[in-house]
PDB file of C-alpha atoms in Angstrom:
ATOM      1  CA  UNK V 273    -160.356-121.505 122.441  1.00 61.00           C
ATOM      2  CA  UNK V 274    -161.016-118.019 123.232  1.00 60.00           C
ATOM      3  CA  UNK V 275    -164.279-118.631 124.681  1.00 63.00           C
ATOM      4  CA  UNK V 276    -162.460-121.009 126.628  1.00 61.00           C
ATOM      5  CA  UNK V 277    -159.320-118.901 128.197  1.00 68.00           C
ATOM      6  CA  UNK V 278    -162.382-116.239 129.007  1.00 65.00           C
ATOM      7  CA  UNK V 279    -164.375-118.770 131.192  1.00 65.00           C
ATOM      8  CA  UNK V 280    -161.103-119.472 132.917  1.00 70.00           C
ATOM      9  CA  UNK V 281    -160.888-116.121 133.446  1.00 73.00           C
ATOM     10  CA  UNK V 282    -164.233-115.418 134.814  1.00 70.00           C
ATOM     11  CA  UNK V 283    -163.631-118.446 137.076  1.00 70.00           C
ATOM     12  CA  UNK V 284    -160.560-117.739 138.614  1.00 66.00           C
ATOM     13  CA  UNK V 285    -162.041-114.041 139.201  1.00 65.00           C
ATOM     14  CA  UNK V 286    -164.989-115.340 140.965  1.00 67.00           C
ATOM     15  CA  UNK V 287    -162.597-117.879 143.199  1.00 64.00           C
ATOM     16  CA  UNK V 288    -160.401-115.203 144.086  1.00 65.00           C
ATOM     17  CA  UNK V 289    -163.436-112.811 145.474  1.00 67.00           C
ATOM     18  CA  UNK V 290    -164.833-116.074 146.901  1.00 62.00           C
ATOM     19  CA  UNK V 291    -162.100-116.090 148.650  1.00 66.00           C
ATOM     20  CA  UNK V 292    -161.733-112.588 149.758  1.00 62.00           C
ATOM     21  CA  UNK V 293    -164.817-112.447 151.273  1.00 60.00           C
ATOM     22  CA  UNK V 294    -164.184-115.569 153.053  1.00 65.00           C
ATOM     23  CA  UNK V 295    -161.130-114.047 154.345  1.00 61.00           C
ATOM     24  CA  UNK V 296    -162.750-110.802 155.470  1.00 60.00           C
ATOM     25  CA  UNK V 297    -165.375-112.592 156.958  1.00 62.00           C
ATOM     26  CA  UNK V 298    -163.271-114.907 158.667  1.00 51.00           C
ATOM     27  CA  UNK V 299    -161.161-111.870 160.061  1.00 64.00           C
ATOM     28  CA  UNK V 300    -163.869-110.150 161.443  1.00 56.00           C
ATOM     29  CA  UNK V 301    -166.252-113.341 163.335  1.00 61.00           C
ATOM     30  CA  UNK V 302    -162.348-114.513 164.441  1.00 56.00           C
ATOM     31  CA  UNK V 303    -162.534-112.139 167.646  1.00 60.00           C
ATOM     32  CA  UNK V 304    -166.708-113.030 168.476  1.00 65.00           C
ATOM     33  CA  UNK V 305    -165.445-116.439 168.055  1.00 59.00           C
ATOM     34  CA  UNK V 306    -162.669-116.318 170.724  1.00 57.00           C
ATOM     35  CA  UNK V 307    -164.555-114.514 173.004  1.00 66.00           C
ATOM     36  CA  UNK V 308    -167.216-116.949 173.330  1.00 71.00           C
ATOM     37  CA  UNK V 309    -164.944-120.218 173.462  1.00 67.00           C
ATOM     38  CA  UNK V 310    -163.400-118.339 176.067  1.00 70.00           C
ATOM     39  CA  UNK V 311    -166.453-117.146 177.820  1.00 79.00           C
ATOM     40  CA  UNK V 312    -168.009-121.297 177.264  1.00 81.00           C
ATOM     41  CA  UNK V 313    -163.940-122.281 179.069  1.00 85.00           C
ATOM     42  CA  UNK V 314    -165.034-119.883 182.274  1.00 84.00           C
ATOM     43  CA  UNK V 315    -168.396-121.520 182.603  1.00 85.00           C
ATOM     44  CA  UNK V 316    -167.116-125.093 182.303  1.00 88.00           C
ATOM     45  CA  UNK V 317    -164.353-124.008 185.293  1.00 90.00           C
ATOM     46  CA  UNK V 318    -167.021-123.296 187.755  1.00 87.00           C
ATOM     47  CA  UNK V 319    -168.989-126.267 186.518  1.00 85.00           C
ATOM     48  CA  UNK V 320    -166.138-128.600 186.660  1.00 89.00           C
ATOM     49  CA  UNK V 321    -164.585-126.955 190.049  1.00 89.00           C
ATOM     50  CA  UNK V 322    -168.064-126.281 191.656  1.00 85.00           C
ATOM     51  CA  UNK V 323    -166.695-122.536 191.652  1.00 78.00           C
ATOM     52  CA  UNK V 324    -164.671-123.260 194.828  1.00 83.00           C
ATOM     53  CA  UNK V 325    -161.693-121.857 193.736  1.00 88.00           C
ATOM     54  CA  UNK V 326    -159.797-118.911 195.196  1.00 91.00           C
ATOM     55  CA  UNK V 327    -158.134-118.049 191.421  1.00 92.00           C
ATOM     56  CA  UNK V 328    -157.224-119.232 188.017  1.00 94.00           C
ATOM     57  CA  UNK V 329    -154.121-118.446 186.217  1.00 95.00           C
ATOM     58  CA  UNK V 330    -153.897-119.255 182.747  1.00 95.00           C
ATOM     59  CA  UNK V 331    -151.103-120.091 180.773  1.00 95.00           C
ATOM     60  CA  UNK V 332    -150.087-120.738 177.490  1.00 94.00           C
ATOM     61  CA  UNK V 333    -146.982-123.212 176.513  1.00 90.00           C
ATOM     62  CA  UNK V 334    -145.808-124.441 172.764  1.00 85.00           C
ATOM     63  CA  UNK V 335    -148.967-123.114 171.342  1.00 86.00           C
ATOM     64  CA  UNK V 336    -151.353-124.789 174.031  1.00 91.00           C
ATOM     65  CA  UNK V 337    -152.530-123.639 176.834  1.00 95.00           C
ATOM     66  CA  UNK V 338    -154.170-125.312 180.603  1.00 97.00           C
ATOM     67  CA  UNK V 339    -155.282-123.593 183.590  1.00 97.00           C
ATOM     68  CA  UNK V 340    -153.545-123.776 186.918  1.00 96.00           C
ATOM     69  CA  UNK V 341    -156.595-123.693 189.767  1.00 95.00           C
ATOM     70  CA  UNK V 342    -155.909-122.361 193.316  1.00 95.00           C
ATOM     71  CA  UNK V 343    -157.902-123.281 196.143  1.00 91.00           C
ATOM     72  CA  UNK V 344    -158.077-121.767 199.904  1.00 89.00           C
ATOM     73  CA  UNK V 345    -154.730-123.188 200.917  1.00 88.00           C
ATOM     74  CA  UNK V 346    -152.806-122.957 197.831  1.00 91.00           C
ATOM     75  CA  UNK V 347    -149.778-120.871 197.914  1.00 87.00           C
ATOM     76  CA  UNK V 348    -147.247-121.458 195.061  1.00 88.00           C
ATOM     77  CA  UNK V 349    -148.409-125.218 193.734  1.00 92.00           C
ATOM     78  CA  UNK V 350    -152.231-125.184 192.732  1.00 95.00           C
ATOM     79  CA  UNK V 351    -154.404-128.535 193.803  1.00 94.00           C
ATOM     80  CA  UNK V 352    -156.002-128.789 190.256  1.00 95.00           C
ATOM     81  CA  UNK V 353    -155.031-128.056 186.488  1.00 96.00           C
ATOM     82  CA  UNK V 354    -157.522-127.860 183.678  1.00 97.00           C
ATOM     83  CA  UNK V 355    -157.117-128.316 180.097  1.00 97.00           C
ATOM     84  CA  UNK V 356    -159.282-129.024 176.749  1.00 97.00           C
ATOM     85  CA  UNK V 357    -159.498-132.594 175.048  1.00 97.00           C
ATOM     86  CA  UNK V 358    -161.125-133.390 172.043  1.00 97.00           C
ATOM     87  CA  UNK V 359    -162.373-137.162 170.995  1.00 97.00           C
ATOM     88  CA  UNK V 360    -164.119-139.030 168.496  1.00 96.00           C
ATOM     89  CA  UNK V 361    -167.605-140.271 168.852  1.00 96.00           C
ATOM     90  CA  UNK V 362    -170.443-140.986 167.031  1.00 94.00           C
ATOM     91  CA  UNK V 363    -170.181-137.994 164.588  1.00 94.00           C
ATOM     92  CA  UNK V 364    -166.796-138.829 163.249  1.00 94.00           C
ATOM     93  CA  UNK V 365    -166.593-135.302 161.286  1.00 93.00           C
ATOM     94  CA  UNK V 366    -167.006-133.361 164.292  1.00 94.00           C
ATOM     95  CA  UNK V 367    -165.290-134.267 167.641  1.00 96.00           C
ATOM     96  CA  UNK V 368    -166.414-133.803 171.167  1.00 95.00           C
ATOM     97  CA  UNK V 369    -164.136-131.067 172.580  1.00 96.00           C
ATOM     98  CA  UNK V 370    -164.008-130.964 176.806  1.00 96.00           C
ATOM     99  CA  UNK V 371    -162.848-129.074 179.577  1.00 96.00           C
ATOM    100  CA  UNK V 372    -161.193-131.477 181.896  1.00 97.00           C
ATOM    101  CA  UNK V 373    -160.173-130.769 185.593  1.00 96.00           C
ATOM    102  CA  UNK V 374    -156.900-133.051 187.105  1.00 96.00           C
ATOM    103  CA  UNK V 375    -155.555-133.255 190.660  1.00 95.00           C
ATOM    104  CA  UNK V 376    -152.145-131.995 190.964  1.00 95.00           C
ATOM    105  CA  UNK V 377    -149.869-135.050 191.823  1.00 92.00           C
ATOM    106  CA  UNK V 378    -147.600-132.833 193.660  1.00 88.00           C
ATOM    107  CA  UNK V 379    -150.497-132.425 195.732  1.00 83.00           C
ATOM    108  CA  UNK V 380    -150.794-135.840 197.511  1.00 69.00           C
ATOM    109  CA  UNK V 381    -154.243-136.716 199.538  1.00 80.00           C
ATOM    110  CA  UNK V 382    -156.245-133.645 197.655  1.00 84.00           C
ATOM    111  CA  UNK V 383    -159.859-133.384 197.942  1.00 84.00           C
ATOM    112  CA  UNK V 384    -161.727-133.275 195.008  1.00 86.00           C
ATOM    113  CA  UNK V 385    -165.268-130.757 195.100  1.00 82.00           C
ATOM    114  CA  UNK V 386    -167.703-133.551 195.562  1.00 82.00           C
ATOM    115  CA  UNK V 387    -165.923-134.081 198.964  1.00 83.00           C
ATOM    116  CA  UNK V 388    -163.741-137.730 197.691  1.00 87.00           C
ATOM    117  CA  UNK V 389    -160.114-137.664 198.578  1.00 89.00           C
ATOM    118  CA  UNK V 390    -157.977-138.923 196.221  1.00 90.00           C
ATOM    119  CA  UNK V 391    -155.629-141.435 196.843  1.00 85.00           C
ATOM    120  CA  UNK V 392    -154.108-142.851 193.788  1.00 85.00           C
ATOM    121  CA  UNK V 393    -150.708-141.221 192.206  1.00 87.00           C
ATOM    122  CA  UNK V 394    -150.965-139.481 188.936  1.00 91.00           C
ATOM    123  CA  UNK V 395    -153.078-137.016 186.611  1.00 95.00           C
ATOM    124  CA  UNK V 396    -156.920-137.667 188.570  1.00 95.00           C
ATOM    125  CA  UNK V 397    -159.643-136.568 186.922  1.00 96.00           C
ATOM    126  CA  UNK V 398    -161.745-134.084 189.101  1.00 94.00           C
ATOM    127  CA  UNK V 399    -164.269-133.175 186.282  1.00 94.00           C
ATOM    128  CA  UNK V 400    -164.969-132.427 182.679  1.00 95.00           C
ATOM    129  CA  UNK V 401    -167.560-130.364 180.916  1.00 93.00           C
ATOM    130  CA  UNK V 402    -168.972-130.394 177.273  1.00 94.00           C
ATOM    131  CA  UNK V 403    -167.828-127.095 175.390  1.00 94.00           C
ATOM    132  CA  UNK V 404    -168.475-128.496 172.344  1.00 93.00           C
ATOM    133  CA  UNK V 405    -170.248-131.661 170.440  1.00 92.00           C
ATOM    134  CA  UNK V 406    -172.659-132.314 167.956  1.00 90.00           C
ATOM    135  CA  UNK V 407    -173.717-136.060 168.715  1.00 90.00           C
ATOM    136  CA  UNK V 408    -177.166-137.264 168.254  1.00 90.00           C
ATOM    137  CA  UNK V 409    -179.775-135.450 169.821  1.00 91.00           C
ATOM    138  CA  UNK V 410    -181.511-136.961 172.970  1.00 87.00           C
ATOM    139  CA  UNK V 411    -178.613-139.542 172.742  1.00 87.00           C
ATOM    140  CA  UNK V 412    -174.954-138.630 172.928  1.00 89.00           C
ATOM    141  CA  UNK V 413    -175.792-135.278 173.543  1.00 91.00           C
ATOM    142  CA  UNK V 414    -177.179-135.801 176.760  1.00 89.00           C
ATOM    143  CA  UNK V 415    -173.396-135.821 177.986  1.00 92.00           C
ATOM    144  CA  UNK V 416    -174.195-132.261 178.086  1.00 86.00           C
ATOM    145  CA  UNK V 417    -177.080-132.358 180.364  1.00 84.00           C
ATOM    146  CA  UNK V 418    -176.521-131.329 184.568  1.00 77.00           C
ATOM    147  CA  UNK V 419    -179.040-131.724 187.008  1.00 72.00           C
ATOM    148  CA  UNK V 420    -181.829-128.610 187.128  1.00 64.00           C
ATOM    149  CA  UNK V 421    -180.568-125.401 188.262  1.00 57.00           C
ATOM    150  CA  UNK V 422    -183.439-124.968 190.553  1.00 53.00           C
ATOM    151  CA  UNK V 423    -182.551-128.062 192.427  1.00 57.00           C
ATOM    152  CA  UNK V 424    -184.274-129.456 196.045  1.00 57.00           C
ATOM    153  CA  UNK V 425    -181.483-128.051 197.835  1.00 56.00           C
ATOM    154  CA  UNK V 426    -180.739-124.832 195.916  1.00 56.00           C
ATOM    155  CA  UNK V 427    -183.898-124.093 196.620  1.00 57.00           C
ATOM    156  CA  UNK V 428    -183.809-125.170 200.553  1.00 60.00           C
ATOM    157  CA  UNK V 429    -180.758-123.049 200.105  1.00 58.00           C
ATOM    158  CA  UNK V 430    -182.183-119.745 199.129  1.00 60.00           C
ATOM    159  CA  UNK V 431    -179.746-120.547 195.742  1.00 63.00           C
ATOM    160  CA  UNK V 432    -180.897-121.776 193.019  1.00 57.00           C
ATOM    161  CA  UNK V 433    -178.217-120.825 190.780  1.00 62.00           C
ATOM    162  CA  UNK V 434    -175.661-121.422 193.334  1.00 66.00           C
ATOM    163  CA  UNK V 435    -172.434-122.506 191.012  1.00 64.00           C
ATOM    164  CA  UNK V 436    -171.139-124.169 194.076  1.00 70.00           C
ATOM    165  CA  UNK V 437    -173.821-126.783 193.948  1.00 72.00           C
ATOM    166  CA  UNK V 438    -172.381-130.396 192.294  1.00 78.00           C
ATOM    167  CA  UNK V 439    -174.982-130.884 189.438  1.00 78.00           C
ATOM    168  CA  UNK V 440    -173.466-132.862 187.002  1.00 84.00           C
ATOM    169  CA  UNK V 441    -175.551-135.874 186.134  1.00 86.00           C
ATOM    170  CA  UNK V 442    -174.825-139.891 187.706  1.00 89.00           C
ATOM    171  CA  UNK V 443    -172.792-140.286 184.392  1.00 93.00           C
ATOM    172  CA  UNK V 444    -170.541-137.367 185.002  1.00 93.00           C
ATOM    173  CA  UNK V 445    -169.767-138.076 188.434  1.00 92.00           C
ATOM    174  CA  UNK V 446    -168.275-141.732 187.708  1.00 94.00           C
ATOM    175  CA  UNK V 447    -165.190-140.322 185.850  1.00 96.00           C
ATOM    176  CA  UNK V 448    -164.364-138.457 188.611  1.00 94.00           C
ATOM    177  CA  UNK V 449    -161.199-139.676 191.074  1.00 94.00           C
ATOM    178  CA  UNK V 450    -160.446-142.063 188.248  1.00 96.00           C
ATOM    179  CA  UNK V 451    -156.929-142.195 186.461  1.00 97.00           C
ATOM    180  CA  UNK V 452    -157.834-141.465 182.831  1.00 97.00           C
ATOM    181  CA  UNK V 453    -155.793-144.889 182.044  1.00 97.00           C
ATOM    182  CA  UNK V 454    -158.484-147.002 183.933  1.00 97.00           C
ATOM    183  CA  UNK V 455    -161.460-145.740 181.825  1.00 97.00           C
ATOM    184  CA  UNK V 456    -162.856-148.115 179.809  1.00 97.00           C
ATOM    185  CA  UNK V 457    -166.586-148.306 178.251  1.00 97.00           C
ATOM    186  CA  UNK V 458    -169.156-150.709 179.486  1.00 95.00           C
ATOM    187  CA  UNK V 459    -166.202-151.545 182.458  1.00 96.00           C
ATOM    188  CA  UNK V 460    -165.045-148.940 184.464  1.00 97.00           C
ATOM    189  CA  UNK V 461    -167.624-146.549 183.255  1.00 97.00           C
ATOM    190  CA  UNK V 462    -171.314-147.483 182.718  1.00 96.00           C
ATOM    191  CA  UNK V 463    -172.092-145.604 178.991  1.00 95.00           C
ATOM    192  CA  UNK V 464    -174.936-143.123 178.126  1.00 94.00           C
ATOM    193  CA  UNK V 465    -177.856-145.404 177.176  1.00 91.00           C
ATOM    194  CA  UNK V 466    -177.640-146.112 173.347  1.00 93.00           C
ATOM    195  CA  UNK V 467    -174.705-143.680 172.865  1.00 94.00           C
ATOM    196  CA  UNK V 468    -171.448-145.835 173.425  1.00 96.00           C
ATOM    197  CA  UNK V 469    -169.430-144.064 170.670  1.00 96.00           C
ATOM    198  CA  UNK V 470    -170.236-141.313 172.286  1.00 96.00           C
ATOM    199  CA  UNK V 471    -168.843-142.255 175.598  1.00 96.00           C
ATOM    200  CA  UNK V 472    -166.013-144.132 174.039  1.00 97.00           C
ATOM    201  CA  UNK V 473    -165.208-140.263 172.186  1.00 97.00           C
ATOM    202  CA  UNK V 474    -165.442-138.609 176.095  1.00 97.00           C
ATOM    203  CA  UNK V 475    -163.035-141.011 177.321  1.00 98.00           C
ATOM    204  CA  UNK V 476    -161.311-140.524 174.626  1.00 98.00           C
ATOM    205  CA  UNK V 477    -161.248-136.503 174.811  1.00 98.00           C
ATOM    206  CA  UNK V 478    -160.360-137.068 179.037  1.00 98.00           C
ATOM    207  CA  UNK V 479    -157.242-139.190 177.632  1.00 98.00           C
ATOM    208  CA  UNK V 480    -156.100-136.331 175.245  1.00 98.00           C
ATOM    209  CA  UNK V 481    -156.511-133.745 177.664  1.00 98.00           C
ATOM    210  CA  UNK V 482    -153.944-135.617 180.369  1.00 97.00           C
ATOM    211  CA  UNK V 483    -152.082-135.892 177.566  1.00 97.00           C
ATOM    212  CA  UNK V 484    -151.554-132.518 176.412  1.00 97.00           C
ATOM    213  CA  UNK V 485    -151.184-131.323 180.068  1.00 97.00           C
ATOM    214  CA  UNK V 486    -148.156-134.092 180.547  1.00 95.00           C
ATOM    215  CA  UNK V 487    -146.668-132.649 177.379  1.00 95.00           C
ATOM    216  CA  UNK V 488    -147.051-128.705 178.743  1.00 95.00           C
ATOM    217  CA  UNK V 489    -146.117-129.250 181.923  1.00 93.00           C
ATOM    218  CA  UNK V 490    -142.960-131.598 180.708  1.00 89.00           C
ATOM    219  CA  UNK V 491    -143.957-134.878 182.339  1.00 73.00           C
TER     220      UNK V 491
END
């Protein structure tokens, strides 16, 4: 019995430093954490956006936050928000978190950065970026792949790491000017060859975001 109570001792001991150190761990990787998922949120804006925007206020609302993005021409209504999505694909324990860009609907006849106006009502999708996923390699992770920096034209250009250049890949481009409501796998959007979870958990992650931004923005 004693030798019993003493193990349960010596157990709870070790939990209880297990858990310290997890704790002080945790407290001090916290700040390196935020700093890159907010430094990974930047990138995807200019990859989403092209980095033709004049400024980007963020702000935060019922524990959430979305972006409101200005353009030349933009006084107090912004032509685009941006927000984060996250969906289920083919790694079930890990969703596939994005950065997606919307069209105002305030802001009627927009155009979008590849140059298409918009002409349908509602939350349009301008663009989404990966910021994080962990689908199978050469497969559903390839929703993470853009065209070369050092493109034909960058390069005709004098830029080759031009932000402003669109190089997001055929399957990007399809989602955008679409109403997130109209996407549907193998229909309205051709999927990533032998990844159709994973497209189904993009879609998925584009629906969330419009979602969230309805709900902050009180639509």
């Amino acid at each position: 019995m004693k030798k019993f109570i003493a193990l349960t001792i010596i157990l709870a001991f070790v939990a209880a430093v297990a858990s310290g150190a997890l704790a002080l761990t945790y407290s001090k990787t916290k700040p390196a954490i935020a700093a890159a998922e907010k430094q990974e949120e930047a990138a995807a804006l200019k990859t989403v956006f092209f980095n033709g925007f004049k400024n980007i206020e963020q702000v935060e609302k019922d524990g959430g936050k979305y972006y409101k993005v200005f353009i030349k021409g933009d006084t107090d209504e912004p032509s685009y928000y941006a927000v984060t999505g996250a969906g289920i694909g083919y790694n079930k324990s890990s969703p596939i978190e994005l950065l997606v860009g919307f069209v105002n609907p305030q802001k009627a006849g927009v155009k979008l950065p590849d140059g298409s106006v918009v002409v349908e009502k509602g939350f349009v999708c301008a663009g989404w970026k990966v910021i994080k996923s962990q689908e199978t390699p050469g497969l559903g992770e390839n929703a993470k792949n853009t065209k070369p920096a050092f493109t034909w034209l960058g390069k005709i250009m004098g830029k080759p790491d031009d932000t402003s250049l669109d190089r997001r890949t055929s399957f990007q481009q399809q989602f955008s000017n679409k109403l997130p409501q109209d996407m549907v796998a193998k229909k309205t959007i051709e999927v990533i060859t032998g990844a159709t979870y994973s497209t189904e958990g993009i879609i998925s992650a584009v629906k969330h975001a419009q979602q969230k931004l309805e709900k902050m923005l009180g639509k």
